[in-house]
Coordinates of C-alpha atoms and ligand atoms in Angstrom, one line a residue:
M95 CA 7.8 -14.0 28.7
P96 CA 9.7 -11.5 26.6
D97 CA 7.8 -8.6 27.9
R98 CA 10.3 -5.7 27.6
I99 CA 10.1 -4.5 24.0
V100 CA 12.4 -1.8 22.6
I101 CA 11.4 -0.3 19.3
V102 CA 14.2 1.7 17.6
G103 CA 12.7 4.3 15.2
G104 CA 9.7 6.5 15.4
G105 CA 8.4 6.8 11.8
T106 CA 5.1 5.2 10.6
A107 CA 6.5 1.7 11.4
G108 CA 7.7 2.5 14.9
W109 CA 4.5 4.2 16.0
M110 CA 2.2 1.7 14.3
T111 CA 4.0 -1.1 16.0
A112 CA 4.1 0.6 19.5
S113 CA 0.4 1.4 19.4
Y114 CA -0.6 -2.0 18.1
L115 CA 1.4 -3.9 20.7
K116 CA -0.2 -1.8 23.4
A117 CA -3.7 -2.4 22.0
A118 CA -2.9 -6.2 21.9
F119 CA -1.0 -6.7 25.2
D120 CA -1.8 -3.7 27.3
D121 CA 0.2 -3.4 30.5
R122 CA 1.4 -7.0 30.2
V123 CA 4.3 -5.6 28.1
Q124 CA 6.6 -2.6 28.6
V125 CA 7.2 -0.8 25.4
T126 CA 9.9 1.8 24.8
V127 CA 10.3 3.8 21.5
V128 CA 13.6 5.5 20.9
E129 CA 13.8 7.8 17.9
S130 CA 16.4 10.3 16.7
D131 CA 15.5 13.9 16.2
R132 CA 18.6 14.2 14.0
I133 CA 17.7 11.5 11.5
G134 CA 14.4 12.3 9.9
T135 CA 11.7 10.0 8.8
I136 CA 11.3 9.1 5.2
G137 CA 8.6 11.9 4.9
V138 CA 6.4 10.1 2.4
G139 CA 4.0 7.1 2.5
E140 CA 0.6 8.7 2.6
A141 CA -1.7 6.3 0.6
T142 CA -2.9 3.0 1.9
F143 CA -4.7 -0.3 1.2
S144 CA -8.3 -0.7 2.2
D145 CA -7.3 -3.3 4.9
I146 CA -5.8 -0.5 6.9
R147 CA -9.2 0.0 8.5
H148 CA -8.6 -3.1 10.6
F149 CA -5.6 -1.4 12.1
F150 CA -7.6 1.5 13.3
A151 CA -10.4 -0.8 14.4
Y152 CA -7.9 -2.8 16.4
L153 CA -6.8 0.3 18.2
G154 CA -10.5 1.2 18.9
L155 CA -10.3 4.3 16.9
E156 CA -13.2 5.8 14.8
E157 CA -12.5 7.8 11.7
S158 CA -13.8 10.9 13.4
D159 CA -11.0 10.4 16.1
W160 CA -8.0 10.4 13.8
M161 CA -8.9 11.5 10.3
P162 CA -9.3 15.3 10.9
A163 CA -6.1 15.3 12.9
C164 CA -4.2 13.8 10.0
N165 CA -5.9 15.7 7.2
A166 CA -7.0 12.4 5.9
T167 CA -9.2 11.7 2.9
Y168 CA -10.8 8.6 1.2
K169 CA -9.2 6.6 -1.5
L170 CA -11.5 4.4 -3.6
A171 CA -8.9 3.3 -6.2
V172 CA -5.6 3.8 -7.8
R173 CA -6.0 5.8 -11.0
F174 CA -3.4 4.8 -13.7
Q175 CA -2.9 7.7 -16.1
D176 CA -1.0 7.5 -19.4
W177 CA 0.4 3.9 -18.8
R178 CA -1.2 2.7 -22.1
E179 CA -0.9 6.0 -24.0
P180 CA -1.1 9.7 -23.3
G181 CA -4.6 10.7 -22.2
H182 CA -5.8 7.2 -21.3
H183 CA -6.7 6.3 -17.7
F184 CA -8.2 3.4 -15.8
Y185 CA -8.8 2.5 -12.2
H186 CA -7.8 -0.4 -10.0
P187 CA -10.7 0.0 -7.4
F188 CA -11.3 -1.4 -4.0
E189 CA -14.3 -3.4 -5.1
Q190 CA -14.9 -7.1 -5.2
M191 CA -15.4 -8.6 -8.6
R192 CA -19.0 -9.6 -9.5
S193 CA -19.4 -12.9 -11.2
V194 CA -22.1 -14.1 -13.6
E195 CA -22.8 -17.7 -14.4
G196 CA -19.6 -18.6 -12.5
F197 CA -17.4 -16.3 -14.6
P198 CA -16.0 -13.0 -13.4
L199 CA -17.6 -10.0 -15.0
T200 CA -14.2 -8.9 -16.5
D201 CA -14.2 -12.2 -18.5
W202 CA -17.7 -11.3 -19.8
W203 CA -16.4 -7.8 -20.6
L204 CA -13.6 -9.3 -22.7
R205 CA -16.1 -11.3 -24.7
G206 CA -18.0 -8.0 -25.4
G207 CA -18.5 -5.2 -22.9
P208 CA -20.9 -2.4 -23.5
T209 CA -18.1 0.3 -23.7
D210 CA -14.3 0.4 -24.1
R211 CA -13.9 1.1 -20.4
F212 CA -13.8 -2.2 -18.5
D213 CA -13.4 -0.4 -15.2
R214 CA -16.6 1.7 -15.5
D215 CA -18.5 -1.3 -17.0
C216 CA -17.5 -3.7 -14.2
F217 CA -17.1 -1.6 -11.1
L218 CA -19.1 1.3 -9.5
M219 CA -16.0 2.9 -8.0
A220 CA -14.5 3.9 -11.4
S221 CA -17.5 6.2 -12.1
L222 CA -17.4 7.6 -8.5
C223 CA -13.7 8.4 -9.0
D224 CA -14.3 10.1 -12.4
A225 CA -17.1 12.2 -10.7
E226 CA -14.8 12.8 -7.7
R227 CA -17.4 11.6 -5.1
S228 CA -17.1 10.7 -1.4
P229 CA -18.1 7.1 -0.6
R230 CA -20.0 8.5 2.4
R231 CA -23.0 10.7 2.5
L232 CA -23.0 13.9 4.6
D233 CA -24.8 11.9 7.4
G234 CA -21.9 9.4 7.4
S235 CA -23.8 6.5 5.8
L236 CA -21.7 4.4 3.4
L237 CA -22.6 4.2 -0.3
G238 CA -25.5 1.8 -0.3
R239 CA -25.9 -1.8 0.4
D240 CA -25.8 -2.8 -3.2
V241 CA -22.0 -3.0 -3.5
P242 CA -21.2 -6.7 -3.9
E243 CA -21.3 -9.0 -0.9
G244 CA -19.3 -8.1 2.1
V245 CA -18.4 -4.7 1.0
A246 CA -20.5 -3.2 3.8
E247 CA -18.9 -2.6 7.2
S248 CA -17.1 -5.7 8.4
N249 CA -16.5 -6.3 12.1
A250 CA -13.3 -8.3 11.6
L251 CA -10.4 -6.7 13.6
T252 CA -7.5 -8.2 11.8
M253 CA -6.7 -8.7 8.1
S254 CA -6.4 -12.5 8.6
E255 CA -9.9 -12.8 10.0
H256 CA -11.2 -10.8 7.1
Q257 CA -8.9 -12.2 4.4
G258 CA -10.6 -13.1 1.1
K259 CA -14.1 -12.7 2.5
T260 CA -14.8 -9.0 1.8
Q261 CA -13.4 -6.0 0.1
F262 CA -14.0 -2.8 1.9
P263 CA -14.7 0.0 -0.7
Y264 CA -12.1 2.4 0.4
A265 CA -8.7 3.1 2.0
Y266 CA -7.2 6.4 3.3
H267 CA -4.8 9.1 2.4
F268 CA -3.2 10.8 5.3
E269 CA -0.3 13.1 6.3
A270 CA 2.4 10.6 7.4
A271 CA 4.0 13.0 9.9
K272 CA 0.7 13.8 11.5
L273 CA -0.3 10.1 11.7
A274 CA 3.0 9.3 13.5
Q275 CA 2.3 12.1 15.9
Y276 CA -1.2 10.9 16.5
L277 CA -0.1 7.4 17.1
C278 CA 2.7 8.6 19.4
G279 CA 0.1 10.3 21.5
Y280 CA -2.1 7.2 21.6
A281 CA 0.8 5.0 22.6
V282 CA 2.3 7.4 25.2
D283 CA -1.2 7.7 26.8
R284 CA -1.2 4.0 27.2
G285 CA 2.1 3.8 28.9
V286 CA 4.7 3.6 26.1
R287 CA 8.0 5.3 27.1
H288 CA 9.2 7.7 24.4
V289 CA 13.0 8.4 24.3
V290 CA 14.2 11.0 21.8
D291 CA 17.9 10.1 21.2
D292 CA 20.2 8.5 18.8
V293 CA 21.1 4.8 19.0
V294 CA 24.9 4.8 18.6
H295 CA 25.6 1.2 19.3
V296 CA 23.8 -2.2 19.3
A297 CA 25.3 -4.6 21.9
L298 CA 25.1 -8.3 21.1
D299 CA 25.5 -11.1 23.7
S300 CA 27.6 -14.2 23.2
R301 CA 24.9 -15.9 21.2
G302 CA 24.6 -12.9 18.8
W303 CA 21.3 -11.8 20.3
V304 CA 20.7 -8.1 21.0
D305 CA 21.3 -7.4 24.7
H306 CA 20.8 -3.7 24.7
V307 CA 21.1 -0.6 22.6
V308 CA 23.3 2.3 23.6
T309 CA 22.0 5.9 23.2
K310 CA 23.9 9.1 23.1
E311 CA 22.3 10.7 26.1
H312 CA 20.0 8.2 27.8
G313 CA 22.5 5.4 28.4
E314 CA 21.7 1.7 27.7
L315 CA 18.2 0.5 26.8
H316 CA 17.7 -3.1 27.7
G317 CA 14.9 -5.3 26.4
D318 CA 13.9 -8.9 25.6
L319 CA 12.6 -8.2 22.1
F320 CA 14.0 -5.4 19.8
V321 CA 12.0 -4.1 16.9
D322 CA 14.1 -2.4 14.2
C323 CA 12.0 0.4 12.7
T324 CA 15.0 2.4 11.5
G325 CA 14.0 2.6 7.9
F326 CA 16.3 1.9 5.0
R327 CA 19.3 2.0 7.4
G328 CA 18.3 -1.3 9.0
V329 CA 20.5 -0.4 12.0
L330 CA 19.8 -3.5 14.0
I331 CA 18.8 -6.2 11.4
N332 CA 21.3 -5.4 8.7
Q333 CA 24.1 -3.4 10.3
A334 CA 24.3 -5.1 13.7
L335 CA 23.0 -8.6 13.0
G336 CA 24.4 -8.7 9.5
E337 CA 21.3 -10.2 7.9
P338 CA 21.7 -10.0 4.1
F339 CA 19.5 -7.7 2.0
Q340 CA 18.1 -9.3 -1.1
S341 CA 17.6 -6.8 -3.9
F342 CA 14.6 -6.9 -6.2
Q343 CA 16.1 -4.5 -8.6
D344 CA 16.6 -6.9 -11.4
T345 CA 12.8 -7.0 -11.8
L346 CA 11.9 -3.6 -10.4
P347 CA 14.5 -1.0 -11.5
N348 CA 13.1 2.2 -9.9
D349 CA 15.6 3.1 -7.2
S350 CA 14.9 6.8 -6.5
A351 CA 12.2 9.3 -5.8
V352 CA 11.8 13.0 -5.5
A353 CA 8.9 14.2 -3.5
L354 CA 7.1 17.5 -2.9
Q355 CA 4.4 18.5 -0.4
V356 CA 2.3 21.2 -2.1
P357 CA -0.2 23.3 -0.2
L358 CA -3.2 24.0 -2.4
D359 CA -6.7 25.3 -2.2
M360 CA -8.4 21.9 -2.2
E361 CA -11.9 23.4 -2.2
A362 CA -11.2 25.0 -5.6
R363 CA -9.2 22.1 -6.9
G364 CA -11.4 19.3 -5.5
I365 CA -10.2 16.2 -3.7
R366 CA -10.1 13.2 -6.0
P367 CA -11.0 10.0 -4.1
C368 CA -8.0 8.1 -5.5
T369 CA -4.3 8.0 -5.7
T370 CA -3.1 8.9 -9.2
A371 CA -0.1 7.2 -10.7
T372 CA 0.9 9.0 -13.9
A373 CA 3.4 7.3 -16.2
R374 CA 6.4 9.5 -17.3
E375 CA 9.6 9.2 -19.3
A376 CA 11.5 7.0 -16.8
G377 CA 9.0 6.1 -14.1
W378 CA 5.8 7.5 -12.8
I379 CA 4.5 10.4 -10.6
W380 CA 2.1 9.9 -7.6
T381 CA -0.5 12.4 -6.6
I382 CA -2.1 12.0 -3.2
P383 CA -4.8 14.5 -2.4
L384 CA -5.1 15.4 1.3
F385 CA -7.3 18.0 3.1
G386 CA -5.1 21.1 2.5
R387 CA -2.3 19.9 0.3
I388 CA -1.2 17.2 -2.2
G389 CA 1.7 14.9 -1.7
T390 CA 3.4 14.2 -5.0
G391 CA 6.6 12.6 -6.2
Y392 CA 8.4 11.1 -9.2
V393 CA 9.5 7.5 -8.8
Y394 CA 12.3 6.8 -11.3
A395 CA 15.3 4.7 -12.2
R396 CA 18.7 6.4 -12.0
D397 CA 19.9 4.3 -14.9
Y398 CA 17.5 6.3 -17.1
L399 CA 17.1 9.7 -15.4
S400 CA 19.2 12.0 -13.2
P401 CA 17.8 13.4 -9.9
E402 CA 18.0 16.9 -11.4
D403 CA 16.0 16.0 -14.4
A404 CA 13.5 14.1 -12.3
E405 CA 13.0 17.2 -10.0
R406 CA 12.6 19.4 -13.1
A407 CA 10.0 17.1 -14.6
L408 CA 8.1 16.9 -11.3
R409 CA 8.0 20.7 -10.9
E410 CA 6.8 21.1 -14.5
F411 CA 4.1 18.5 -13.8
V412 CA 2.9 20.2 -10.7
G413 CA 3.1 23.8 -12.0
L414 CA 3.7 27.2 -10.3
E415 CA 2.3 26.1 -6.9
A416 CA 5.4 24.0 -6.3
E417 CA 7.8 26.9 -7.0
H418 CA 8.9 27.5 -3.4
V419 CA 8.4 24.0 -2.1
E420 CA 11.5 22.2 -1.1
A421 CA 12.2 18.8 -2.8
N422 CA 12.9 15.7 -0.8
H423 CA 15.3 13.4 -2.8
I424 CA 15.1 9.7 -1.7
R425 CA 17.3 6.8 -2.6
M426 CA 15.1 3.7 -2.3
R427 CA 16.3 0.2 -1.2
I428 CA 14.2 -2.2 -3.3
G429 CA 14.0 -5.7 -1.9
R430 CA 13.9 -7.3 1.5
S431 CA 16.0 -8.6 4.3
R432 CA 16.4 -12.3 3.8
R433 CA 14.7 -12.8 7.2
S434 CA 12.9 -10.1 9.0
W435 CA 13.0 -11.8 12.4
V436 CA 16.5 -12.8 13.5
N437 CA 17.2 -14.0 17.0
N438 CA 15.4 -11.5 19.2
C439 CA 15.2 -8.7 16.6
V440 CA 12.2 -8.1 14.3
A441 CA 12.5 -5.6 11.5
V442 CA 9.2 -3.8 10.6
G443 CA 8.8 -1.2 7.9
L444 CA 11.5 -0.2 5.4
S445 CA 14.2 -2.0 7.4
S446 CA 12.3 -5.2 6.6
G447 CA 11.7 -4.5 2.9
F448 CA 10.1 -2.3 0.3
V449 CA 9.1 -2.8 -3.3
E450 CA 8.5 0.8 -4.5
P451 CA 5.3 2.7 -3.9
L452 CA 3.2 1.8 -6.9
E453 CA 0.0 0.4 -5.4
S454 CA 0.8 1.8 -1.9
T455 CA 1.9 -1.4 -0.2
G456 CA 4.6 -0.1 2.3
I457 CA 2.1 0.6 5.1
F458 CA 0.3 -2.6 4.3
F459 CA 3.6 -4.5 4.9
I460 CA 3.9 -2.8 8.3
H461 CA 0.3 -3.7 9.2
H462 CA 0.7 -7.2 8.1
A463 CA 4.0 -7.6 10.0
I464 CA 2.6 -6.4 13.3
E465 CA -0.4 -8.6 13.0
Q466 CA 2.0 -11.6 12.4
L467 CA 4.2 -10.5 15.3
V468 CA 1.2 -10.7 17.7
K469 CA 0.2 -14.0 16.2
F470 CA 3.6 -15.5 16.5
F471 CA 4.8 -13.7 19.6
P472 CA 7.4 -15.7 21.4
G473 CA 7.1 -17.4 24.8
D474 CA 9.9 -18.0 27.3
D475 CA 11.5 -20.7 25.2
W476 CA 11.7 -18.6 22.0
D477 CA 10.4 -21.5 19.9
L478 CA 12.2 -21.3 16.6
S479 CA 9.2 -22.5 14.6
L480 CA 7.3 -19.3 15.5
R481 CA 10.0 -17.2 14.1
D482 CA 10.1 -19.4 10.9
L483 CA 6.4 -19.1 10.5
Y484 CA 6.7 -15.3 10.8
N485 CA 9.5 -15.1 8.4
E486 CA 7.7 -17.2 5.8
A487 CA 4.5 -15.1 6.1
V488 CA 6.3 -11.8 5.8
G489 CA 8.6 -13.0 3.0
H490 CA 5.6 -14.3 1.0
V491 CA 3.8 -11.0 1.2
M492 CA 6.7 -9.0 -0.2
D493 CA 7.5 -11.6 -2.9
G494 CA 3.9 -11.7 -4.0
V495 CA 3.6 -7.9 -4.2
R496 CA 6.9 -7.8 -6.2
E497 CA 5.2 -10.0 -8.8
F498 CA 2.1 -7.9 -8.9
L499 CA 4.2 -4.7 -9.4
A500 CA 6.4 -6.3 -12.1
L501 CA 3.2 -7.1 -14.0
H502 CA 2.3 -3.4 -14.3
Y503 CA 5.5 -2.7 -16.2
R504 CA 5.4 -5.8 -18.4
A505 CA 1.7 -5.2 -19.3
A506 CA 1.9 -1.4 -20.0
A507 CA 1.4 -0.6 -23.7
R508 CA 3.5 2.6 -23.4
N509 CA 6.8 2.2 -25.3
D510 CA 7.9 5.8 -26.2
T511 CA 11.2 5.8 -24.3
Q512 CA 14.0 3.3 -23.6
Y513 CA 12.7 2.9 -20.1
W514 CA 9.3 1.7 -21.3
R515 CA 10.8 -0.4 -24.1
D516 CA 13.1 -2.2 -21.6
A517 CA 10.2 -2.8 -19.3
K518 CA 8.8 -5.2 -21.9
V519 CA 11.8 -7.5 -21.9
R520 CA 13.0 -7.2 -18.3
A521 CA 13.3 -10.4 -16.2
L522 CA 10.3 -11.4 -14.2
P523 CA 10.5 -13.0 -10.7
D524 CA 11.0 -16.7 -10.7
G525 CA 7.9 -18.6 -11.8
M526 CA 6.0 -15.5 -13.0
E527 CA 6.6 -16.0 -16.7
E528 CA 4.6 -19.3 -16.6
R529 CA 1.9 -17.7 -14.6
L530 CA 1.7 -14.8 -17.0
E531 CA 1.3 -17.2 -19.9
R532 CA -1.7 -18.7 -18.3
W533 CA -3.3 -15.3 -17.5
L534 CA -3.2 -14.4 -21.2
T535 CA -5.6 -17.3 -22.1
H536 CA -7.6 -17.3 -18.9
L537 CA -7.8 -14.2 -16.6
P538 CA -6.0 -14.6 -13.3
D539 CA -7.9 -16.6 -10.6
S540 CA -7.0 -17.8 -7.2
E541 CA -5.4 -20.9 -8.6
T542 CA -3.0 -19.1 -10.9
I543 CA -1.7 -16.1 -9.1
Y544 CA 1.2 -16.1 -6.6
P545 CA 0.2 -18.9 -4.3
Y546 CA 0.7 -17.4 -0.9
Y547 CA -1.2 -14.6 0.8
H548 CA 0.1 -11.2 -0.3
G549 CA -3.0 -9.0 0.0
L550 CA -3.9 -8.9 -3.7
P551 CA -6.9 -10.8 -5.0
P552 CA -7.1 -12.1 -8.6
Y553 CA -9.4 -9.3 -9.7
S554 CA -6.5 -6.8 -9.0
Y555 CA -4.4 -8.7 -11.5
A556 CA -7.2 -8.7 -14.1
C557 CA -7.6 -4.9 -13.7
V558 CA -3.9 -4.3 -14.4
L559 CA -3.9 -6.6 -17.4
L560 CA -7.1 -5.1 -18.9
G561 CA -6.1 -1.5 -18.1
M562 CA -2.5 -1.5 -19.2
G563 CA -3.4 -2.8 -22.6
G564 CA 0.0 -4.1 -23.7
L565 CA -0.7 -7.8 -23.7
P566 CA -3.2 -9.8 -25.8
L567 CA -6.0 -11.3 -23.6
R568 CA -8.7 -13.8 -24.5
H569 CA -12.1 -14.5 -22.9
S570 CA -12.9 -18.0 -21.8
P571 CA -14.2 -19.9 -24.9
A572 CA -17.1 -21.3 -22.8
L573 CA -18.7 -17.9 -22.7
D574 CA -19.5 -18.2 -26.4
L575 CA -21.8 -21.1 -25.4
I576 CA -23.5 -19.5 -22.5
D577 CA -26.5 -17.1 -22.7
D578 CA -25.2 -13.6 -21.9
T579 CA -28.5 -12.1 -20.8
A580 CA -27.5 -12.1 -17.1
A581 CA -24.1 -10.5 -17.9
R582 CA -25.7 -7.7 -20.0
K583 CA -28.2 -7.1 -17.2
Q584 CA -25.3 -6.8 -14.7
F585 CA -23.6 -4.2 -16.8
E586 CA -26.8 -2.2 -17.1
Q587 CA -27.3 -2.3 -13.3
I588 CA -23.8 -1.1 -12.6
R589 CA -24.2 1.7 -15.1
D590 CA -27.6 2.8 -13.6
R591 CA -26.4 2.6 -10.0
A592 CA -23.1 4.4 -10.7
D593 CA -25.0 7.2 -12.4
E594 CA -27.3 7.5 -9.4
L595 CA -24.5 7.5 -6.9
A596 CA -22.5 10.0 -8.9
R597 CA -25.5 12.3 -8.8
T598 CA -26.4 11.9 -5.1
L599 CA -23.1 11.5 -3.2
P600 CA -21.3 14.7 -2.0
N601 CA -17.8 15.5 -3.1
Q602 CA -14.9 14.8 -0.8
Y603 CA -14.3 18.4 0.1
E604 CA -17.9 18.9 1.2
Y605 CA -17.8 15.7 3.2
F606 CA -14.6 16.6 5.1
A607 CA -15.2 20.3 5.5
Q608 CA -18.1 19.5 7.8
F609 CA -15.7 18.3 10.5
R610 CA -13.7 21.5 10.5
Ligands
LIG906 P1 11.4 5.9 8.4 O1 10.2 6.8 8.1 O2 12.6 6.1 7.6 O3 11.7 6.1 9.9 C1 12.9 5.7 10.5 C2 13.0 6.1 11.9 O4 14.1 5.5 12.5 C3 13.0 7.6 12.2 O5 12.2 7.9 13.3 C4 14.5 7.8 12.5 O6 14.7 8.9 13.4 C5 14.8 6.5 13.2 N1 16.2 6.1 13.3 C6 17.0 5.8 12.3 N2 18.3 5.5 12.7 C7 18.2 5.7 14.1 C8 19.2 5.7 15.1 N3 20.5 5.3 14.9 N4 18.8 6.0 16.4 C9 17.5 6.4 16.7 N5 16.6 6.4 15.7 C10 16.9 6.1 14.4 N6 3.9 3.3 1.7 C11 2.6 3.3 1.5 O7 1.9 2.4 2.1 N7 2.0 4.1 0.7 C12 2.7 5.0 0.0 O8 2.1 5.8 -0.7 C13 4.1 5.0 0.0 N8 4.8 5.9 -0.7 C14 6.2 5.9 -0.6 C15 7.0 6.6 -1.4 C16 8.3 6.6 -1.4 C17 9.2 7.4 -2.3 C18 9.0 5.7 -0.4 C19 10.4 5.6 -0.4 C20 8.2 5.0 0.4 C21 6.8 5.0 0.3 N9 6.0 4.2 1.1 C22 4.7 4.1 1.0 C23 6.6 3.4 2.2 C24 6.4 4.2 3.5 O9 6.9 5.5 3.4 C25 7.1 3.4 4.7 O10 6.7 2.1 4.7 C26 6.7 4.1 6.0 O11 6.8 5.4 6.0 C27 7.5 3.5 7.1 O12 8.8 4.0 7.2 P2 9.7 3.5 8.4 O13 9.0 4.0 9.6 O14 10.1 2.1 8.2 O15 11.0 4.4 8.2

């Protein structure tokens, strides 16, 4: 069995992979992580998808074990600010869509919702975000049992077990560096060897497989399977093995970011239970509230904005608190390695692919990749079909998310700058134009979205279409022939329940302060 695993890179991807493989295979595999203390990690990546809970569950970790150590907070939704017009916002929540008479509530809302806010009319989470509530009460109990089926605690350990069945109501924000440190401790306690050194050479054998990596001070590290977690560099997968990188930039033009970590008095400011994505002149700014600071950054396209102007705009956006904070300028590689698993090398994290941080899918890609790695782990014969299955699954996830993100820009009503005007006419990924045509006459469903698993259910597409406001949408004609009493009742129930929860749940600061 390939039981000697060498992971190159100790960012979020490296340590998530090491700890997950130990949780899966225990002492039946030897794992080494080699990371450079000269080349830093990307230093961002602090908002997640709700499926991330299965990662921590798989490791046997409770929230109380790791959240305080990582200054983590809850995320109920992504808040899109100013994508339609200045002052407008809507949420894409982690909340399964309700249906009435066989039609999603959003379809009923299009026919005639009680207010002009589809998100508040159709979901509880939008009101909880507006009211800045924690999804847990001070005694730790979760919301209530009235959130649509399956939302309550699920025991599934992997995303695939859980896939499509439930929608857990929240994800996490956390300090990326602290999470990597926490997972390093977890992995090392379970026997992972940690080498701090630079990999200076990747030695291939006569078949073109990785034989060993050469470090500056620790000699050669031999292994059977090598995991490339070296970030955008792709030291093994792209540089040594020459696997081509396929750019997505024709459809997603943002290629740069500038980030700040701003310490703030979060008690006074409050901790919004959502990631905020605020549209700006040539991109958008993320705001991720943590316990003690915010993480923020401007994601933009260099074709439209210079790094200096982006930093200036970000500093203006944040205000005086950011005055003495050092900016981290990042050049993003948007797209994916053609194959993420080549010979005996698997790329996980940014080396495998990345589609810009809107909707926080980078860590989801890592989580998905390591679940698939365990699922398709090779035997002695290195059966090629396992590798092919892995590459298909990982490729589909990134290609699907690419479509979902492209939809945000096409659907946004904002058109006040060249960047936003160009977004309306930019090419869409292959096949998406036809899919989009269908969504305009019938809101997206499982038959009409990207056909392979990519982590995003049809309701997410509906939220983006309804919230961005730039495309004409129609309700299903059949709804004109169906009694709408049940739909109206559903809207009323959501409103009443949301009001009650907003009144009775604590705010996030109160909730997390009790663990300090
Ligand atoms: P890195 O963090 O770059 O780590 C690379 C590691 O490789 C480092 O330890 C480095 O020392 C090591 N290394 C490199 N070369 C060598 C060598 N020769 N020898 C030894 N070691 C080496 N994802 C989300 O899910 N949510 C978000 O909100 C989000 N926001 C993002 C915002 C931006 C602007 C960007 C660019 C990304 C964002 N991501 C987000 C993605 C997320 O940051 C990454 O998926 C995640 O941090 C994993 O990065 P990584 O570990 O692959 O690479």
